[in-house]
Tab-separated table of C-alpha atoms in Angstrom:
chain	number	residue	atom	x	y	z
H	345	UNK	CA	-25.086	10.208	-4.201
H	346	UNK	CA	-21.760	8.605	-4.398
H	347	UNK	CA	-19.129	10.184	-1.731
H	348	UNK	CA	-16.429	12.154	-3.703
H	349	UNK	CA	-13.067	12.617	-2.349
H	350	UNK	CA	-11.038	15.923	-3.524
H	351	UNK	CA	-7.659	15.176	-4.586
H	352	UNK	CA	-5.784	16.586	-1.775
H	353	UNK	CA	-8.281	14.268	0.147
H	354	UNK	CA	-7.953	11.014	-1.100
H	355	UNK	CA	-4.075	11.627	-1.211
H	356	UNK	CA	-4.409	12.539	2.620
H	357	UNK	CA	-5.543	9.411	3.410
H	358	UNK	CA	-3.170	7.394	1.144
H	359	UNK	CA	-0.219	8.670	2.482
H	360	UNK	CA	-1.360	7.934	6.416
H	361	UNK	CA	-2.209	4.404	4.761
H	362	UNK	CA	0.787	3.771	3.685
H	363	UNK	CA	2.021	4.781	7.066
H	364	UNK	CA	0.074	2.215	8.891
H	365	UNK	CA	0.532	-0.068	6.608
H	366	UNK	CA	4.719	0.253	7.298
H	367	UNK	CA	4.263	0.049	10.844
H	368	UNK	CA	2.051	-2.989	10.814
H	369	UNK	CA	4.906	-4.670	8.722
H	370	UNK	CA	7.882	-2.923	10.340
H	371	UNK	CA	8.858	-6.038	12.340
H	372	UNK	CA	8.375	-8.429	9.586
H	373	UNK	CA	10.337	-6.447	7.222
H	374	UNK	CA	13.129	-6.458	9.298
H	375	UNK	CA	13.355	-10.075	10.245
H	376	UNK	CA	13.181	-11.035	6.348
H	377	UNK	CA	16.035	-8.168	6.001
H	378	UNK	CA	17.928	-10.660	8.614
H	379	UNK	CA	16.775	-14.205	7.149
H	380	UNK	CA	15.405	-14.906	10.497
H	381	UNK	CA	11.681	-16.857	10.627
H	382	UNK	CA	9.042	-16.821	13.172
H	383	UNK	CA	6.576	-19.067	13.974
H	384	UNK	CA	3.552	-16.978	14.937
H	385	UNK	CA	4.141	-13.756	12.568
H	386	UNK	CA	5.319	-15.404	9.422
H	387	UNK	CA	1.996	-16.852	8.544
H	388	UNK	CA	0.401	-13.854	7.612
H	389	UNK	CA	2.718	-13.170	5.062
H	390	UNK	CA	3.399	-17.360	4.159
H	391	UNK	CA	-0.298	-18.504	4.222
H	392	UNK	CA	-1.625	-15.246	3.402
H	393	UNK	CA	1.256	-14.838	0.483
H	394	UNK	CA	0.260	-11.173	0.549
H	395	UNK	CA	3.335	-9.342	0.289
H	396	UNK	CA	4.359	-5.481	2.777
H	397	UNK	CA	3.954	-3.828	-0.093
H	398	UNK	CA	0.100	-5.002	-1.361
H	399	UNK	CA	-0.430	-3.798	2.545
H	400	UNK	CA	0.638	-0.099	1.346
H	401	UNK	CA	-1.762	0.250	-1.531
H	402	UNK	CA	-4.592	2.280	-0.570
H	403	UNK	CA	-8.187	1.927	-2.320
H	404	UNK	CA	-11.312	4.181	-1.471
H	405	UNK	CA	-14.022	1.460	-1.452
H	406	UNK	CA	-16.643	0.394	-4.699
H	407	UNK	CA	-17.978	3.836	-5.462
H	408	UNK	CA	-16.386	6.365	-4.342
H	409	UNK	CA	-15.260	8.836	-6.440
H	410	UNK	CA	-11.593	10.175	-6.586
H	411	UNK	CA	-11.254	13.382	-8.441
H	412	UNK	CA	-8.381	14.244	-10.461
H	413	UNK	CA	-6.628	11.124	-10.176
H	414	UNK	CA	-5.155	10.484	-13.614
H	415	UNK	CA	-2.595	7.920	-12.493
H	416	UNK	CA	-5.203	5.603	-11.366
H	417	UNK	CA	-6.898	5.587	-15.080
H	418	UNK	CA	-6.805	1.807	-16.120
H	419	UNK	CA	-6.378	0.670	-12.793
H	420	UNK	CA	-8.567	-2.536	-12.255
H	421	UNK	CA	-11.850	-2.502	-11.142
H	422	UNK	CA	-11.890	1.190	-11.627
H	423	UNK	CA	-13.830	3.162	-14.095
H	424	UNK	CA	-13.011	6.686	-15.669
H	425	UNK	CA	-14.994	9.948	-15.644
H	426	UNK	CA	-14.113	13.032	-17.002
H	427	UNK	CA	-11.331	15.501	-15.779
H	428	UNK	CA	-9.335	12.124	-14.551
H	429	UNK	CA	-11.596	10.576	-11.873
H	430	UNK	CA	-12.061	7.266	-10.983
H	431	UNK	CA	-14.008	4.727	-8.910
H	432	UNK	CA	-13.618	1.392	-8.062
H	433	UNK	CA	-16.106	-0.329	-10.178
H	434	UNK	CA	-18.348	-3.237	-8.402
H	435	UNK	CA	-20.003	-4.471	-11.545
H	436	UNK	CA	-16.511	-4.750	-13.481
H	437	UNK	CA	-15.432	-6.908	-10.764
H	438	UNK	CA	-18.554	-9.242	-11.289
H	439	UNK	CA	-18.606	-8.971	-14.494
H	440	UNK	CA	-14.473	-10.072	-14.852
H	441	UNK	CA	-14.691	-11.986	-11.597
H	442	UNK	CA	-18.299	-13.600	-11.030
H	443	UNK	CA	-17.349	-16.831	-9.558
H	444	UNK	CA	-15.047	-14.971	-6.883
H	445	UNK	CA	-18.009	-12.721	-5.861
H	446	UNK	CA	-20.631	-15.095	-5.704
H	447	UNK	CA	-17.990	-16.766	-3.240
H	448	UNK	CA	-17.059	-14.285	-1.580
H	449	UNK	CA	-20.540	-13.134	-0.596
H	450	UNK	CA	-21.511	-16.737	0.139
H	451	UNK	CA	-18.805	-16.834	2.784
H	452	UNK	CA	-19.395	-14.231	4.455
H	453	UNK	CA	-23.754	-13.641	4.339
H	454	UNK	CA	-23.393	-17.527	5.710
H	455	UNK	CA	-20.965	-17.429	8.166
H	456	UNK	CA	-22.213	-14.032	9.271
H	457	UNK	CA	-26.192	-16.109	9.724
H	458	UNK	CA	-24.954	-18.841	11.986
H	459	UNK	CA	-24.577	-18.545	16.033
H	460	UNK	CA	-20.911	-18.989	16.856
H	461	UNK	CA	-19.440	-22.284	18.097
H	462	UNK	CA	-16.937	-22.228	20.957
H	463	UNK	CA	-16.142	-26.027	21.885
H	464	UNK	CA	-13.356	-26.459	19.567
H	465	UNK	CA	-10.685	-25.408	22.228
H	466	UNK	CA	-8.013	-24.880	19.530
H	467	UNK	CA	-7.237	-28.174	18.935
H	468	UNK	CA	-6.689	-27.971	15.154
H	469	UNK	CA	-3.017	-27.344	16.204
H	470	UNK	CA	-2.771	-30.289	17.871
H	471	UNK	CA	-4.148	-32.417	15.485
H	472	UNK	CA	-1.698	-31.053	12.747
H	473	UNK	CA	1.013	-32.822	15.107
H	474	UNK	CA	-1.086	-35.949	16.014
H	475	UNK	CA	0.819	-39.318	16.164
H	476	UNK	CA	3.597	-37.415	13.902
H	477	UNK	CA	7.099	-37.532	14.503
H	478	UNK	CA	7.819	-34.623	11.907
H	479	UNK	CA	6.088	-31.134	12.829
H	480	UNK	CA	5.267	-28.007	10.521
H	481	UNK	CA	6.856	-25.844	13.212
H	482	UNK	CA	10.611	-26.865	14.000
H	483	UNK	CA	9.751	-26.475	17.471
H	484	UNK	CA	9.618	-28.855	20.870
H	485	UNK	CA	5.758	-29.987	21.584
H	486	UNK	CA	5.019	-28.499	25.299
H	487	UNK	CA	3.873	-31.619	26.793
H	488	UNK	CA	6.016	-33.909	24.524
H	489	UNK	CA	4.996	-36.432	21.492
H	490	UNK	CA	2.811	-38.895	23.928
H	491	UNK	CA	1.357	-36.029	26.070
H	492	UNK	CA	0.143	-34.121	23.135
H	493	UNK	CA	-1.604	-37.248	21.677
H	494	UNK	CA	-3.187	-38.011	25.027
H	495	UNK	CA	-4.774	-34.699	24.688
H	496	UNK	CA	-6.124	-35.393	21.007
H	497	UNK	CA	-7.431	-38.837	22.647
H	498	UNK	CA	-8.975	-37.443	25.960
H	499	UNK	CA	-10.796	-34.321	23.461
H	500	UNK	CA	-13.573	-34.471	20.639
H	501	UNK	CA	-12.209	-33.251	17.372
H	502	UNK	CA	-14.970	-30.251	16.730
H	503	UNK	CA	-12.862	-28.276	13.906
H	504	UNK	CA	-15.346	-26.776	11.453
H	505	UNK	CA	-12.895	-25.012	8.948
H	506	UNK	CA	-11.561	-27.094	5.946
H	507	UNK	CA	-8.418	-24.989	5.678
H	508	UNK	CA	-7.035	-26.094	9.031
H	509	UNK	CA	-8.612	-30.035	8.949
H	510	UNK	CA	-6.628	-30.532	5.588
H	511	UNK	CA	-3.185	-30.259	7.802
H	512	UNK	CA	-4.405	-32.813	10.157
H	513	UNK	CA	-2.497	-35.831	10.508
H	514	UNK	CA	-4.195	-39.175	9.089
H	515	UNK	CA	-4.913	-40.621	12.363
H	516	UNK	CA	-6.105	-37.278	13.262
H	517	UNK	CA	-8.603	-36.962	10.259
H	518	UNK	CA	-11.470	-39.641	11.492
H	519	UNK	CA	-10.946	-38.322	14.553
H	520	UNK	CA	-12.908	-35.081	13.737
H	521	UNK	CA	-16.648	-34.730	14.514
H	522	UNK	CA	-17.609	-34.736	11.060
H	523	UNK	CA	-15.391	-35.193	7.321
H	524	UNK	CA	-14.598	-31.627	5.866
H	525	UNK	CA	-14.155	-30.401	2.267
H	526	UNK	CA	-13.399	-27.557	0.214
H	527	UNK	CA	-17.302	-27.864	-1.299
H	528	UNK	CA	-18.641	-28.228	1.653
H	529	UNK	CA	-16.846	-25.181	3.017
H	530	UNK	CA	-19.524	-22.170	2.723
H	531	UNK	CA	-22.001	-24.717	4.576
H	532	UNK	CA	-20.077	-24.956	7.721
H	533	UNK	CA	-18.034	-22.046	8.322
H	534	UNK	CA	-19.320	-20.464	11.635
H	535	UNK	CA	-18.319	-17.206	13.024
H	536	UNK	CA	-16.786	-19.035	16.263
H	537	UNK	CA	-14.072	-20.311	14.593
H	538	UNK	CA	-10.467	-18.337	14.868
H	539	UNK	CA	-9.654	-19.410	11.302
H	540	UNK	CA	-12.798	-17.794	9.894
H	541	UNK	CA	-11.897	-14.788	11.259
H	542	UNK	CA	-8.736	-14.469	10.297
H	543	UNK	CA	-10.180	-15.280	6.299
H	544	UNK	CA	-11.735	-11.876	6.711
H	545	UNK	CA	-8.255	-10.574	5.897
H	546	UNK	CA	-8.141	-12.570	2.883
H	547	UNK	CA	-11.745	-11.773	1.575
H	548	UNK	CA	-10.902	-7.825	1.895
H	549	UNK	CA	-7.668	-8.227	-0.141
H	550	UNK	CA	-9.531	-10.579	-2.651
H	551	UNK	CA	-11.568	-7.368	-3.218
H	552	UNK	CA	-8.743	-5.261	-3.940
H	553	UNK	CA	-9.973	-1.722	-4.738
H	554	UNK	CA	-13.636	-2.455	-3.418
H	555	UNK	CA	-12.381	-2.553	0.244
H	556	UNK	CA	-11.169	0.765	2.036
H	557	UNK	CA	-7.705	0.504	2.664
H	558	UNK	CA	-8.442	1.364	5.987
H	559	UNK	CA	-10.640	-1.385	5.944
H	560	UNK	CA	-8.528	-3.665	4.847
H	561	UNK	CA	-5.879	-2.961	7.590
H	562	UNK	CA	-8.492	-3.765	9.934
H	563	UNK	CA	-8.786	-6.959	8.794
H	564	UNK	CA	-4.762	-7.428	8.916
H	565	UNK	CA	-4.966	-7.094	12.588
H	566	UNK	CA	-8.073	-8.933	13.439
H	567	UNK	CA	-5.913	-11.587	11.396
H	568	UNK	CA	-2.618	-10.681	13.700
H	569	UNK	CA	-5.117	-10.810	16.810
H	570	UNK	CA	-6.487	-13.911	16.457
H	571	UNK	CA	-3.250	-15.625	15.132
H	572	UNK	CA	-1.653	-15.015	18.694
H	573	UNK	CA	-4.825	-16.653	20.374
H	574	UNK	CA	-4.067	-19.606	17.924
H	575	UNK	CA	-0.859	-20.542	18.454
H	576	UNK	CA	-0.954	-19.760	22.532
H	577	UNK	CA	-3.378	-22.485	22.598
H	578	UNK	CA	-0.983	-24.398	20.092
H	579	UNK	CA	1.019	-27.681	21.510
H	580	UNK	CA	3.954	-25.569	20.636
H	581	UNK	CA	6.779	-24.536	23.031
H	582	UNK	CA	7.081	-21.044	22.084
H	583	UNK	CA	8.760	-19.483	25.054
H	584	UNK	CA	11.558	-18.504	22.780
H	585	UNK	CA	9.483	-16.372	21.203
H	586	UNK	CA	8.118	-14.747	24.178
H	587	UNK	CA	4.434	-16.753	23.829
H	588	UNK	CA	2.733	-17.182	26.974
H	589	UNK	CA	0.919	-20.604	26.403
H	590	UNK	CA	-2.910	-20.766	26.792
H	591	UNK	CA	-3.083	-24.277	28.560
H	592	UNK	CA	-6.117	-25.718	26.902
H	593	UNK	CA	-5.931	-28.986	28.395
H	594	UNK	CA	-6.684	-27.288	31.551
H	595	UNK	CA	-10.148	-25.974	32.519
H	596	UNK	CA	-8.441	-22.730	33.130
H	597	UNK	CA	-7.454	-22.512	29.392
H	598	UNK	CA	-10.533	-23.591	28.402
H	599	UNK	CA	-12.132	-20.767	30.158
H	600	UNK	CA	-9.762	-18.385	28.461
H	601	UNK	CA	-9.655	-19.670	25.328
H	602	UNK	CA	-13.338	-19.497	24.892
H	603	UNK	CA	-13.588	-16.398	26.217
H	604	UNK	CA	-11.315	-14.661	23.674
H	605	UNK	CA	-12.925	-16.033	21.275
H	606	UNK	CA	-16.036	-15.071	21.459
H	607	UNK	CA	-14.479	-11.322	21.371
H	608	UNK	CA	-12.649	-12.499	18.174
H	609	UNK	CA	-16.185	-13.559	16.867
H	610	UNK	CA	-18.138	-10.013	17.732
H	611	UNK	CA	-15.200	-8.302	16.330
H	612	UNK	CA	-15.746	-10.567	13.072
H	613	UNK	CA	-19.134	-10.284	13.152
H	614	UNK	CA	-19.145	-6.526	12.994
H	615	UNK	CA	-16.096	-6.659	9.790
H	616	UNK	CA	-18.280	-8.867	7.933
H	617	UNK	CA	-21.203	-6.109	7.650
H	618	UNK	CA	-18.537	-3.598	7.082
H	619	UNK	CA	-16.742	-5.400	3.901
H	620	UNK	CA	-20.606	-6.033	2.851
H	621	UNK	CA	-21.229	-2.659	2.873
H	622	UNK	CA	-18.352	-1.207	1.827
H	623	UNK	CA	-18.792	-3.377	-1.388
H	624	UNK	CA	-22.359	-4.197	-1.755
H	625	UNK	CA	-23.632	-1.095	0.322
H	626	UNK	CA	-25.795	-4.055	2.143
H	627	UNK	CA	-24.336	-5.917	5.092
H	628	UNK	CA	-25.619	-8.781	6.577
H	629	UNK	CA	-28.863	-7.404	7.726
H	630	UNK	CA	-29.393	-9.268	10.694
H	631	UNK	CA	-26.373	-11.510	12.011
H	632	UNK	CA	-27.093	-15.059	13.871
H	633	UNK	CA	-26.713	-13.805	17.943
H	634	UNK	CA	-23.586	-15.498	19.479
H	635	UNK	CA	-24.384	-18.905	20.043
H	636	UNK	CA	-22.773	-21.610	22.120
C-alpha cells in the first residue's frame, strides 16, 4: 500500500523543509547579497548550478500519495487522483526521461558494488594546478608553484572520477594511472572517491519529485561535508578563509585524509540504498564491503 500523507501532513513537513533548506543556504545567500565569492562554498551552487531556491522545494518521494493537494496538479512527474491528490510518478519519469534513469541507476547500483579505493590522497587538486602558472582559485599555492609540482612528481596520479581528471593540467593528464572519459565513467566510479560522493547530491536533484526532500538535503550536506575534506587537502592557501589544511604530502595527512574518507564512503554507501529505495523501492541489495 502506498504511504498517504494528509494534507495538514505533507504541508507540515514542507514548511520545516523549507526551513532547513534556508538555513543550509543562509550563508551563501548572504555573501551573493554582498558580491563576495568563496572558494570552498561557492561550488555547490557554481558546479552544482542548483540555485537556494530549488533547495526549498519539497517532494514526498515516487509514490507517495499527497491528499488534497490541488496546486501540485500538473506538476512533473506527478500523477492526479481524485479529490486533488497527487504522487510523484516513477514510470512518467522513465517514460519522459529513460536515458537519465537508466543512468542514473547505473551510477549508483555500480558504484554502490565496488570496494572503496583510498590511495588517491586528494591529489586531483593538485593536478588541476600542475606545471600551471594560471589557477582556477585566485589563491597562493601553500607550498608554492615548484613545491606543489614536486608533490605531483614524488605521488602516483590514482584519480578515478572523470569530472575532476578533465580539469587536470596537460602535463598532469598522462600522469594519471589510467586515461578517463565521460563513457567510461559508470565503469570506474568507486565509492572511495570524495567526488562520487558528493554526485549523490546531484543524482537526488536529477530526480526531482522522486527523492524526499528530506532526502535530498541529506545529500546537500554529505556534498558540503566532503567538499571541506577536498579542498583541506587542496594545494590551496586558504587560511583566509579559516581552512585548516590537511597536509597530504605528509604521512600525517595521509593518515587523516584516508581516514575521513572512508567515513565519507559509509555515509555514501548508506545514501545510495536510500535514493534507490526511495525511487525504485529496491536499494542496492548487497553493497561491495569497504575495500582498500
Amino acid at each position: 500500500m502506498p504511504t498517504t500523507l494528509s494534507r495538514d501532513e505533507w504541508t507540515a513537513r514542507a514548511r520545516a523543509h523549507e526551513a532547513r533548506a534556508d538555513a543550509l543556504t543562509a550563508a551563501h545567500r548572504e555573501r551573493a547579497a554582498r558580491g563576495e565569492k568563496h572558494p570552498v562554498w561557492d561550488f555547490l551552487f557554481t558546479y552544482y548550478s542548483y540555485k537556494p531556491a530549488m533547495l526549498r522545494r519539497w517532494h514526498p518521494g515516487a509514490g507517495v500519495v499527497l491528499q488534497d493537494a490541488p496546486e501540485r496538479i500538473g506538476w512533473r512527474w506527478y500523477s492526479s487522483a481524485d479529490g486533488g491528490a497527487v504522487a510523484p510518478d516513477a514510470d512518467l519519469f522513465r517514460a519522459e526521461k529513460p536515458q537519465l534513469a537508466d543512468l542514473v541507476e547505473r551510477m549508483l547500483r555500480r558504484t554502490a558494488s565496488r570496494p572503496g579505493q583510498f590511495g588517491c590522497f586528494g591529489l586531483h587538486e593538485w593536478a588541476m594546478v600542475y606545471r600551471e602558472e594560471e589557477h582556477r582559485h585566485p589563491v597562493p599555492l601553500r607550498l608554492g608553484q615548484a613545491g606543489t609540482d614536486a608533490v605531483v612528481e614524488t605521488h602516483e596520479l590514482r584519480c578515478t572520477h572523470f569530472d575532476a581528471f578533465r580539469f587536470f593540467t596537460p602535463d598532469a593528464v598522462p600522469r594519471n594511472r589510467r586515461p578517463l572519459t565521460r563513457d567510461s565513467q559508470p565503469d570506474l566510479e568507486q565509492p572511495g572517491c570524495l567526488h562520487a560522493g558528493m554526485d549523490l547530491y546531484r543524482w537526488a536533484v536529477k530526480l526531482g519529485p522522486l527523492i524526499p526532500g528530506e532526502l535530498m538535503l541529506d545529500a546537500f550536506e554529505l556534498a558540503r561535508d566532503i567538499r571541506l575534506l577536498d579542498m583541506e587537502a587542496a594545494p590551496y592557501d586558504l587560511s583566509a578563509w579559516g581552512v585548516r589544511p590537511v597536509r597530504i604530502e605528509t604521512a600525517d595527512g595521509k593518515a587523516e585524509y584516508v581516514r575521513r574518507q572512508r567515513e565519507f564512503a559509509e555515509r555514501g554507501t548508506v545514501m545510495r540504498e536510500r535514493v534507490l529505495d526511495a525511487w525504485l523501492g529496491t536499494s542496492t541489495g548487497s553493497a561491495a564491503p569497504i575495500g582498500h
